[in-house]
mmCIF file of C-alpha atoms in Angstrom:
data_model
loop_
_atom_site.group_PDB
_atom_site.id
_atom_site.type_symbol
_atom_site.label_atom_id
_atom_site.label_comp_id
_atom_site.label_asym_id
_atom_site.label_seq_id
_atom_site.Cartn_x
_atom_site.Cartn_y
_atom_site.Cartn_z
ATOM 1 C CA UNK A 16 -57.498 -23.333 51.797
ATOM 2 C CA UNK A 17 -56.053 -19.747 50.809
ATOM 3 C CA UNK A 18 -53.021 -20.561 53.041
ATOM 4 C CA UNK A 19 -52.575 -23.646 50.932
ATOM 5 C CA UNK A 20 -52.616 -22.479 47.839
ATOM 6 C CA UNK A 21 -50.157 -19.606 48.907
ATOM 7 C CA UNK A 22 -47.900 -21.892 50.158
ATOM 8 C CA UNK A 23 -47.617 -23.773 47.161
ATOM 9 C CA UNK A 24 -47.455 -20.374 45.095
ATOM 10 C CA UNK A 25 -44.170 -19.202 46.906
ATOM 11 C CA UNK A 26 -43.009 -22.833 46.712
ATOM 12 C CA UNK A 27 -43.473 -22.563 43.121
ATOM 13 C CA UNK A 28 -41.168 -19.292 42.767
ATOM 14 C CA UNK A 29 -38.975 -20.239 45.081
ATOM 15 C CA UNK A 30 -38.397 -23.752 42.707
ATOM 16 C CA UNK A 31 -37.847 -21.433 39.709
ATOM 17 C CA UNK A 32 -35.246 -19.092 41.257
ATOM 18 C CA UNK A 33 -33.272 -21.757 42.491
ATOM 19 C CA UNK A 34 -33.531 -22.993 38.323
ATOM 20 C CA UNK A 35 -32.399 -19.652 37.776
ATOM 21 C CA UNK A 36 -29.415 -19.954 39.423
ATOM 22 C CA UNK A 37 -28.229 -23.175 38.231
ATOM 23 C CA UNK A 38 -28.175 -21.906 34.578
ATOM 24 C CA UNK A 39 -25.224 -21.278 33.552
ATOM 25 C CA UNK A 40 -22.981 -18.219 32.290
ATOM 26 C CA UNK A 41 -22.790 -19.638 28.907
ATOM 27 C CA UNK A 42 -26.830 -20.429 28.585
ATOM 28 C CA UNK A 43 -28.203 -17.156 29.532
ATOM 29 C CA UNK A 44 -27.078 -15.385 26.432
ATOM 30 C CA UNK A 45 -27.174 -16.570 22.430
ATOM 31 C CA UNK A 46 -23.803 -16.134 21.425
ATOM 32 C CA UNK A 47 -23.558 -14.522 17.955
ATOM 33 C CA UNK A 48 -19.610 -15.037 16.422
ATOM 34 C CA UNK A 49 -18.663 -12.269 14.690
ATOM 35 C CA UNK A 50 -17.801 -13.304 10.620
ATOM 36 C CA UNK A 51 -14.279 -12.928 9.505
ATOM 37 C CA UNK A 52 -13.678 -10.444 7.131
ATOM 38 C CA UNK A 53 -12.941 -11.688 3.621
ATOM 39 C CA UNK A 54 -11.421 -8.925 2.180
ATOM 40 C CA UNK A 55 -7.696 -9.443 1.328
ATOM 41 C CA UNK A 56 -5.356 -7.358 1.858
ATOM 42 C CA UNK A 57 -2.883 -5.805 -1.238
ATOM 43 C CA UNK A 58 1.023 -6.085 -1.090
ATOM 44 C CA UNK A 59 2.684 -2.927 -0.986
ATOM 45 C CA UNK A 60 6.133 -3.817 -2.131
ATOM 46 C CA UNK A 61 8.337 -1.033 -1.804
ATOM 47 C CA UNK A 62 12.353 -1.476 -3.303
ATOM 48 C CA UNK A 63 15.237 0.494 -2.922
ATOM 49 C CA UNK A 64 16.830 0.629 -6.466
ATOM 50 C CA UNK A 65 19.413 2.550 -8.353
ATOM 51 C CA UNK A 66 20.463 2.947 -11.856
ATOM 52 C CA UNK A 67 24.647 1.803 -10.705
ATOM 53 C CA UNK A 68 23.363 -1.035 -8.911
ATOM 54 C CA UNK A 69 24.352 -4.404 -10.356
ATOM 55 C CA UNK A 70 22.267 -6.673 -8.453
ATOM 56 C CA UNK A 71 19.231 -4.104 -8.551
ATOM 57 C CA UNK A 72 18.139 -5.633 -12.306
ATOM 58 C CA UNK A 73 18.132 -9.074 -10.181
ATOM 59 C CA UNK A 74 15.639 -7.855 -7.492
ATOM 60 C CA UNK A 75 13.570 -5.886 -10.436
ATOM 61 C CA UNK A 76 12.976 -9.289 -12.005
ATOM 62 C CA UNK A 77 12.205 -11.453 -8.422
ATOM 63 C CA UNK A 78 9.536 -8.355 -7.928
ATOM 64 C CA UNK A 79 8.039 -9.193 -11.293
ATOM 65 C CA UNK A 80 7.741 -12.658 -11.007
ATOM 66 C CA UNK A 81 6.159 -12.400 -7.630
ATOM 67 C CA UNK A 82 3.468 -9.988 -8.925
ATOM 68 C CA UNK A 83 3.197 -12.798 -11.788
ATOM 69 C CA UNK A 84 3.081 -16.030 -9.480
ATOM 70 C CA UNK A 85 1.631 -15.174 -6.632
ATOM 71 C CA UNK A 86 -1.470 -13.128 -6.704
ATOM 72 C CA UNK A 87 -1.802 -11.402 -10.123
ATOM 73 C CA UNK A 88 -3.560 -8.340 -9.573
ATOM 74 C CA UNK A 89 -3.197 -8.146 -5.121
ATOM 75 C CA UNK A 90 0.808 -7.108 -5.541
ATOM 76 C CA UNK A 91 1.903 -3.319 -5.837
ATOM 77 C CA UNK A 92 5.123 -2.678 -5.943
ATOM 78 C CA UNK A 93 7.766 1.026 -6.644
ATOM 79 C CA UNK A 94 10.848 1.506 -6.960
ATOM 80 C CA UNK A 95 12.455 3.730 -4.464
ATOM 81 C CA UNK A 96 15.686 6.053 -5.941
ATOM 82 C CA UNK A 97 16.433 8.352 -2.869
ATOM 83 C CA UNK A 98 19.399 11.049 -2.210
ATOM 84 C CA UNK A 99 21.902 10.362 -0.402
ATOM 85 C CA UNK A 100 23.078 6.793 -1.886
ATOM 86 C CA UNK A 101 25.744 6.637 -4.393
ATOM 87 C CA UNK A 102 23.245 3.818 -6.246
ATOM 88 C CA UNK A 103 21.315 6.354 -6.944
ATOM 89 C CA UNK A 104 23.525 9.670 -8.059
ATOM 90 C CA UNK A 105 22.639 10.340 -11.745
ATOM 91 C CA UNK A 106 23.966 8.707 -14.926
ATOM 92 C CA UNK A 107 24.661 9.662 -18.216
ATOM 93 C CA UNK A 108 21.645 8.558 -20.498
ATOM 94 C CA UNK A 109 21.134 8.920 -24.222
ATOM 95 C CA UNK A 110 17.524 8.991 -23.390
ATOM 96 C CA UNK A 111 17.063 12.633 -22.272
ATOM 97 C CA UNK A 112 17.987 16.254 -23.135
ATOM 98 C CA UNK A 113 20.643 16.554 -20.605
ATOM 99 C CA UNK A 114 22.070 13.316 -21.416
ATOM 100 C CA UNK A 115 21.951 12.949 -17.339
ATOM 101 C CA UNK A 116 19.071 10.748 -15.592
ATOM 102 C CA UNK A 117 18.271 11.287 -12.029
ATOM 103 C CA UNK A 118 15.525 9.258 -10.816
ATOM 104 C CA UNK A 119 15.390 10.406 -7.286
ATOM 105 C CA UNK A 120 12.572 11.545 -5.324
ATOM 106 C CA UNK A 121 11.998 13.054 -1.923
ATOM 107 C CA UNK A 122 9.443 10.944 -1.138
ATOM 108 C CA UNK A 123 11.610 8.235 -1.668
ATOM 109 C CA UNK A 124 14.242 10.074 0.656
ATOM 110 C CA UNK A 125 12.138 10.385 3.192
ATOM 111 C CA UNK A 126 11.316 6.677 3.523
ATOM 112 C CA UNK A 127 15.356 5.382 2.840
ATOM 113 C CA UNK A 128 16.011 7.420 6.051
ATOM 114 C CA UNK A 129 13.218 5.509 8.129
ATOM 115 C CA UNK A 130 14.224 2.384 7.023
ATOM 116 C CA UNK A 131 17.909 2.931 6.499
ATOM 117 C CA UNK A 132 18.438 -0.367 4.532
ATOM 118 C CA UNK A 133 22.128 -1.718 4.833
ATOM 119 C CA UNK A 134 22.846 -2.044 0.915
ATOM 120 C CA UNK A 135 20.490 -2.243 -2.472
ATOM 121 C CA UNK A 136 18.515 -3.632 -3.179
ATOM 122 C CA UNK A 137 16.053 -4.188 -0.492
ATOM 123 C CA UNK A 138 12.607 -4.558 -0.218
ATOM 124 C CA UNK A 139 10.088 -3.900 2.270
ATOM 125 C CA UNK A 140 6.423 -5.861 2.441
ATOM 126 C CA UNK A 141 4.094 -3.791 3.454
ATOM 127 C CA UNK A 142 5.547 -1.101 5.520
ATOM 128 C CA UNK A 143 6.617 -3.022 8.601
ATOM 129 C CA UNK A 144 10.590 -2.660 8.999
ATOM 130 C CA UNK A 145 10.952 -6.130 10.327
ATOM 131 C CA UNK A 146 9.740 -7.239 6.929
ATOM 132 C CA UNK A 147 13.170 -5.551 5.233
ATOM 133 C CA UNK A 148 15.461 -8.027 3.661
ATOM 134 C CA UNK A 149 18.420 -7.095 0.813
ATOM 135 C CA UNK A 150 18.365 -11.035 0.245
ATOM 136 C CA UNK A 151 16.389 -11.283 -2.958
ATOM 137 C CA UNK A 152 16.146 -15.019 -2.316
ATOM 138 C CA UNK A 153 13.636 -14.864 0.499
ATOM 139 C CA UNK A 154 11.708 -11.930 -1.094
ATOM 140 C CA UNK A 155 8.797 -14.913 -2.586
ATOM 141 C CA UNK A 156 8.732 -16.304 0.625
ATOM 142 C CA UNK A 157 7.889 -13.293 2.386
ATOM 143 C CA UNK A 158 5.691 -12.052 -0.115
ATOM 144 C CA UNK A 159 3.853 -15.385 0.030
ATOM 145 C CA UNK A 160 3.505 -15.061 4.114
ATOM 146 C CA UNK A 161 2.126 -11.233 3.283
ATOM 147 C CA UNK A 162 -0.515 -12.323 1.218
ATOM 148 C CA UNK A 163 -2.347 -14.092 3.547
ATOM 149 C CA UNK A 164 -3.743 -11.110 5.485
ATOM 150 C CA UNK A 165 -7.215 -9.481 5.386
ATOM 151 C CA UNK A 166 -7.843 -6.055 5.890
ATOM 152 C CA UNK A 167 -10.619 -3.741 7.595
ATOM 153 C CA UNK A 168 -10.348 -1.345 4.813
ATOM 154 C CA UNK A 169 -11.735 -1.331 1.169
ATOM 155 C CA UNK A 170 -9.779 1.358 -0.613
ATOM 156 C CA UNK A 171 -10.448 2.787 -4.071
ATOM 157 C CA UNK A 172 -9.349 5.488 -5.468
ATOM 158 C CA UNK A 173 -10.052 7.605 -9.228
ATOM 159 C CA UNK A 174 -8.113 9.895 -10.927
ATOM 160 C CA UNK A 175 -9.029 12.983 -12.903
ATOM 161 C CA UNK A 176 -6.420 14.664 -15.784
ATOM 162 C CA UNK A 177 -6.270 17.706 -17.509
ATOM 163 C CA UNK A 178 -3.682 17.368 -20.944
ATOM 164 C CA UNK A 179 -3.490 21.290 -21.286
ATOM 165 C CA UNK A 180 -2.496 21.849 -17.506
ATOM 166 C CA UNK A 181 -1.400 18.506 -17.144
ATOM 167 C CA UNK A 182 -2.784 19.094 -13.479
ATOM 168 C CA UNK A 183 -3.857 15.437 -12.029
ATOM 169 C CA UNK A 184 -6.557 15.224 -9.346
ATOM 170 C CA UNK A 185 -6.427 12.115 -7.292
ATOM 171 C CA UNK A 186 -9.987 11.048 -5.255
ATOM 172 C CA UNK A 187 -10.041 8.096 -2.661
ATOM 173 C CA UNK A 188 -12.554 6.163 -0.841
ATOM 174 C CA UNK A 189 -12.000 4.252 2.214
ATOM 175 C CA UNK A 190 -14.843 1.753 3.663
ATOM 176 C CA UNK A 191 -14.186 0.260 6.961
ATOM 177 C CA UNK A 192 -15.452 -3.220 7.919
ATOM 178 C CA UNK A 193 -14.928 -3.408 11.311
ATOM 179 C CA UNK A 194 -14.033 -1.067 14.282
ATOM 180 C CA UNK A 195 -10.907 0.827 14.544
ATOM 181 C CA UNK A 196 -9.125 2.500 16.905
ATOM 182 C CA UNK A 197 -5.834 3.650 16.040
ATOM 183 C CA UNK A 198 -4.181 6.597 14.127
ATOM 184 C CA UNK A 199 -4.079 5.835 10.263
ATOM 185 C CA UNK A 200 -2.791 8.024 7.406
ATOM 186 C CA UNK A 201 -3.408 7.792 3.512
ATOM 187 C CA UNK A 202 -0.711 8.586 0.936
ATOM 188 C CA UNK A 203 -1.213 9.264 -2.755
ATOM 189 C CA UNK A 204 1.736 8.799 -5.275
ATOM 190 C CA UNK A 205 2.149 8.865 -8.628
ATOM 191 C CA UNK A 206 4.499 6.265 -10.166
ATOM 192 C CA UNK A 207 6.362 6.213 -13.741
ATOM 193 C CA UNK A 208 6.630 3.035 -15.930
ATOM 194 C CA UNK A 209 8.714 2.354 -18.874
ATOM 195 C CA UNK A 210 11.767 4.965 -18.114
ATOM 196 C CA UNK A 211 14.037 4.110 -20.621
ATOM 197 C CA UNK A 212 17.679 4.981 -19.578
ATOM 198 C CA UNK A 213 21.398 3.594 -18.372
ATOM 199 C CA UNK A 214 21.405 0.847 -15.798
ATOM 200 C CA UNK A 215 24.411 -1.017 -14.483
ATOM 201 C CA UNK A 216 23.799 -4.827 -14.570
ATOM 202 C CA UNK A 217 24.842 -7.704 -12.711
ATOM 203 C CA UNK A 218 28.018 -8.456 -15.194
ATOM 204 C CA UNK A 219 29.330 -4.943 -15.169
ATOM 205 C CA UNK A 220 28.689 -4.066 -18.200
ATOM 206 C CA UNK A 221 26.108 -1.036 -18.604
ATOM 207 C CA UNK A 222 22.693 -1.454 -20.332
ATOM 208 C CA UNK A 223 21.547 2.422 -22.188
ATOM 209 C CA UNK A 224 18.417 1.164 -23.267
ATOM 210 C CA UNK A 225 17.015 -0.468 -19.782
ATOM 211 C CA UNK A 226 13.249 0.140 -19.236
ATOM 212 C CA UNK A 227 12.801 1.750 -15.328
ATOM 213 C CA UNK A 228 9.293 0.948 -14.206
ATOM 214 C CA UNK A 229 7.619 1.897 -11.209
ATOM 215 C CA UNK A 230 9.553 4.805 -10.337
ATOM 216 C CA UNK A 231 8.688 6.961 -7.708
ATOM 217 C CA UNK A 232 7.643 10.609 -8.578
ATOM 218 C CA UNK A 233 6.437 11.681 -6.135
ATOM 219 C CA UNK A 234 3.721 11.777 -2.992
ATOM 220 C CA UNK A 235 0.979 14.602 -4.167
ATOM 221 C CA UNK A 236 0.252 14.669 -0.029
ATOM 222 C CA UNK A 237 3.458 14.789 1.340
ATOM 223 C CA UNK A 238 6.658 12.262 2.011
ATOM 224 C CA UNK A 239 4.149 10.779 4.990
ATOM 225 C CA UNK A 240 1.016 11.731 3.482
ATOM 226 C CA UNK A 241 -1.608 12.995 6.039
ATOM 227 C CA UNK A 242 -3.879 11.532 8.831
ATOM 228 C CA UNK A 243 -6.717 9.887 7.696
ATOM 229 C CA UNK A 244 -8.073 9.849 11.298
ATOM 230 C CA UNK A 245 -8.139 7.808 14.577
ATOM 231 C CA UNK A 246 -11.042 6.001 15.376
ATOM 232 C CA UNK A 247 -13.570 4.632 12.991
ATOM 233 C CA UNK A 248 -16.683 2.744 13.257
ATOM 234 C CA UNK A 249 -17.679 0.120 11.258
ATOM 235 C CA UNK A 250 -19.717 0.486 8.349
ATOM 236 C CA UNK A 251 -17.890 3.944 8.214
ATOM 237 C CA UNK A 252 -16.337 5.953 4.773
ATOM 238 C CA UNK A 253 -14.086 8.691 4.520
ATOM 239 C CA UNK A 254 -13.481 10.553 1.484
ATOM 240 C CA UNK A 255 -10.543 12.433 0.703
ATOM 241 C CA UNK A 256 -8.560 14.474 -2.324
ATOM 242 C CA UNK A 257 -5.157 15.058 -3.358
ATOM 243 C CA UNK A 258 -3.734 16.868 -6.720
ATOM 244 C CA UNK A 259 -0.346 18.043 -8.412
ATOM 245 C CA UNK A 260 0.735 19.051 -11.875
ATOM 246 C CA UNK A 261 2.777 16.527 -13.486
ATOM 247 C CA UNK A 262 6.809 17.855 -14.764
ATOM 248 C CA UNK A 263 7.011 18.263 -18.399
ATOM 249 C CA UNK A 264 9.360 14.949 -18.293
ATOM 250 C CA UNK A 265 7.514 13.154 -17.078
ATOM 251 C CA UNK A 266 4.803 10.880 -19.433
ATOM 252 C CA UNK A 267 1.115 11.143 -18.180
ATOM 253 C CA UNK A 268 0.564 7.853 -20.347
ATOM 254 C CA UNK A 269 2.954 6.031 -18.491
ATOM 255 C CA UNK A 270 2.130 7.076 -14.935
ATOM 256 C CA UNK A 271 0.241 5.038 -12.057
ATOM 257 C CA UNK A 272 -1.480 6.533 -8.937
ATOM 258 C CA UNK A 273 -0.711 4.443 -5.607
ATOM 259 C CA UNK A 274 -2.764 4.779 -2.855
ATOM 260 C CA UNK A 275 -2.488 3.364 1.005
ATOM 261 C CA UNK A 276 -3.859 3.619 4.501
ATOM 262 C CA UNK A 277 -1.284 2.814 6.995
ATOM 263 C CA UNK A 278 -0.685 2.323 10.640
ATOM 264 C CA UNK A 279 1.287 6.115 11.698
ATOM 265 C CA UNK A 280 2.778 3.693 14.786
ATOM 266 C CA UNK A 281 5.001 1.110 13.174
ATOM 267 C CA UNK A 282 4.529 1.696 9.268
ATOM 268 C CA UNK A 283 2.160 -1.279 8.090
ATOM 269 C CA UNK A 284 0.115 -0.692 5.206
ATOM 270 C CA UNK A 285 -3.221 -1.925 6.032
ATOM 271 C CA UNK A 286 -4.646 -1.665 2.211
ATOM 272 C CA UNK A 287 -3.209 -0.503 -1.200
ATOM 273 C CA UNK A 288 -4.736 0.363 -4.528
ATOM 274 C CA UNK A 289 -3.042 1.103 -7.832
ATOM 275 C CA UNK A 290 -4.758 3.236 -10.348
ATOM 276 C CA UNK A 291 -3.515 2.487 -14.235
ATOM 277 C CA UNK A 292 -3.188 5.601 -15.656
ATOM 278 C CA UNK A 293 -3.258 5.078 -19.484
ATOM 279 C CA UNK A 294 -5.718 2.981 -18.726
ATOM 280 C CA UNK A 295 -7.680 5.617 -16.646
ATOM 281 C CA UNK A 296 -7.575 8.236 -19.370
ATOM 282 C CA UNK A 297 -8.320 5.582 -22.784
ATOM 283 C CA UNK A 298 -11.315 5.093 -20.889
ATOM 284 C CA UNK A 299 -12.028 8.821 -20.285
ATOM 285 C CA UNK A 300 -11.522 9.393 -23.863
ATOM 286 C CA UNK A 301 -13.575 6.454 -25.203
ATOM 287 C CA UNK A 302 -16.378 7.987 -22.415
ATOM 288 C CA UNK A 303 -16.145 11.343 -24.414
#
């Protein structure tokens, strides 16, 4: 009778192993899909502009109407004025001391030499040189396509300014929402609004009282700004600083901060945040 029952015992097992092996790959684990991330990503629009420019006023305006039509409040955009374009070589302005405006920056420079544009304007959509076009008539479209994309990163960013020293502190936050491994870096700018001053416009005639907005300044971290880091987990925040004192020229109460991570391999801005300045310090004041 033992022998019976312990042949029917390893007949049992021997059933349930060769169960075992009929389940499939797919059955033996619960398969858990990871949840998109619904976080969209900013437009960086950056534009290579100058004050003798005719068609420059043109691209100004397509720029505006995008950040209008498209997604109020996701689309950044400045106005690059590097050396070494004659678009860009100073004018004679009523608007300052001198009676010469020079909106160029180094920062600016540094990015007309990367992306060596063929004429002005031209725009680039977040960072990636393939996105370059001096075709103003296909800047929507692109900026359209642009705005579709998430991002792994929530960036903010807060600003801290002293009106005696006119010294500006810039501190950002960066969240990530999913694993990364790649080399990123952060820049910090500050941009000016509402530069009144002499701009050539698309009839030939010039314009002395045309308002400049979203001029480059400059980068308070460098023309490249500085490695943010390489490999991040999710769940993971990194804190960082950055700080300047403003030029005596320039108007605090007119001034934006722009901040964005990008990829240091091919350029692409993976989030953007603007800080409004006047803005920024009303509240400050009201706080006080």
């Amino acid at each position: 009778m033992k022998a019976s029952y312990l042949s029917l015992g390893l007949l049992l097992l021997a059933s349930i192993a060769a169960g075992c092996d009929n389940i499939s790959e797919d059955d033996r684990y619960i398969k858990v899909e990871k949840p998109v991330i619904d976080n969209p990503r900013t437009l960086l629009i950056m534009e290579f502009t100058g004050n003798t420019c005719m068609n420059c006023p043109t691209g100004a305006g397509i720029v505006e109407k995008i950040k209008d039509d498209e997604a109020p409040g996701r689309v950044i955009s400045v106005g690059l004025h590097p050396y070494g374009s004659h678009f860009t070589d100073p004018v004679v302005s009523i608007h300052t001391p001198s009676h010469k405006q020079d909106l160029r920056s180094e920062a600016a420079t540094a990015l007309f030499d990367y992306y060596q544009p063929s004429g002005f304007p031209a725009a680039v959509f977040n960072g990636l040189k393939s996105s370059m076009s001096g075709s103003t008539g296909d800047w929507q479209q692109r900026a359209s396509e642009a705005l579709k994309a998430t991002s792994y990163i929530s960036l903010s960013a807060t600003c801290d300014y002293d009106e005696a020293t006119r010294g500006l502190t810039v501190d950002y936050d960066a969240e990530f929402l999913d694993d990364v491994n790649r080399k990123l870096n952060i820049t910090v700018w500050l941009v000016e609004n509402k530069i009144m001053g002499t701009q050539t416009m698309q009839d030939g005639k010039l314009n002395v009282n045309y308002e400049h907005n979203h001029v480059l300044r400059t980068s308070l971290n460098g023309d490249w700004g500085q490695e943010l880091g390489s490999s991040f987990a999710e769940g993971s925040k990194t804190h960082g600083q950055a700080s300047m004192t403003l030029k005596e020229d320039w108007v605090a109460d007119n001034c934006n901060v722009v901040v964005y991570v990008y990829r240091d391999d091919n350029k692409e801005v993976e989030q953007a945040v603007s800080v409004d300045f006047s803005k920024w310090m009303s509240d400050h004041s009201l706080g006080e």
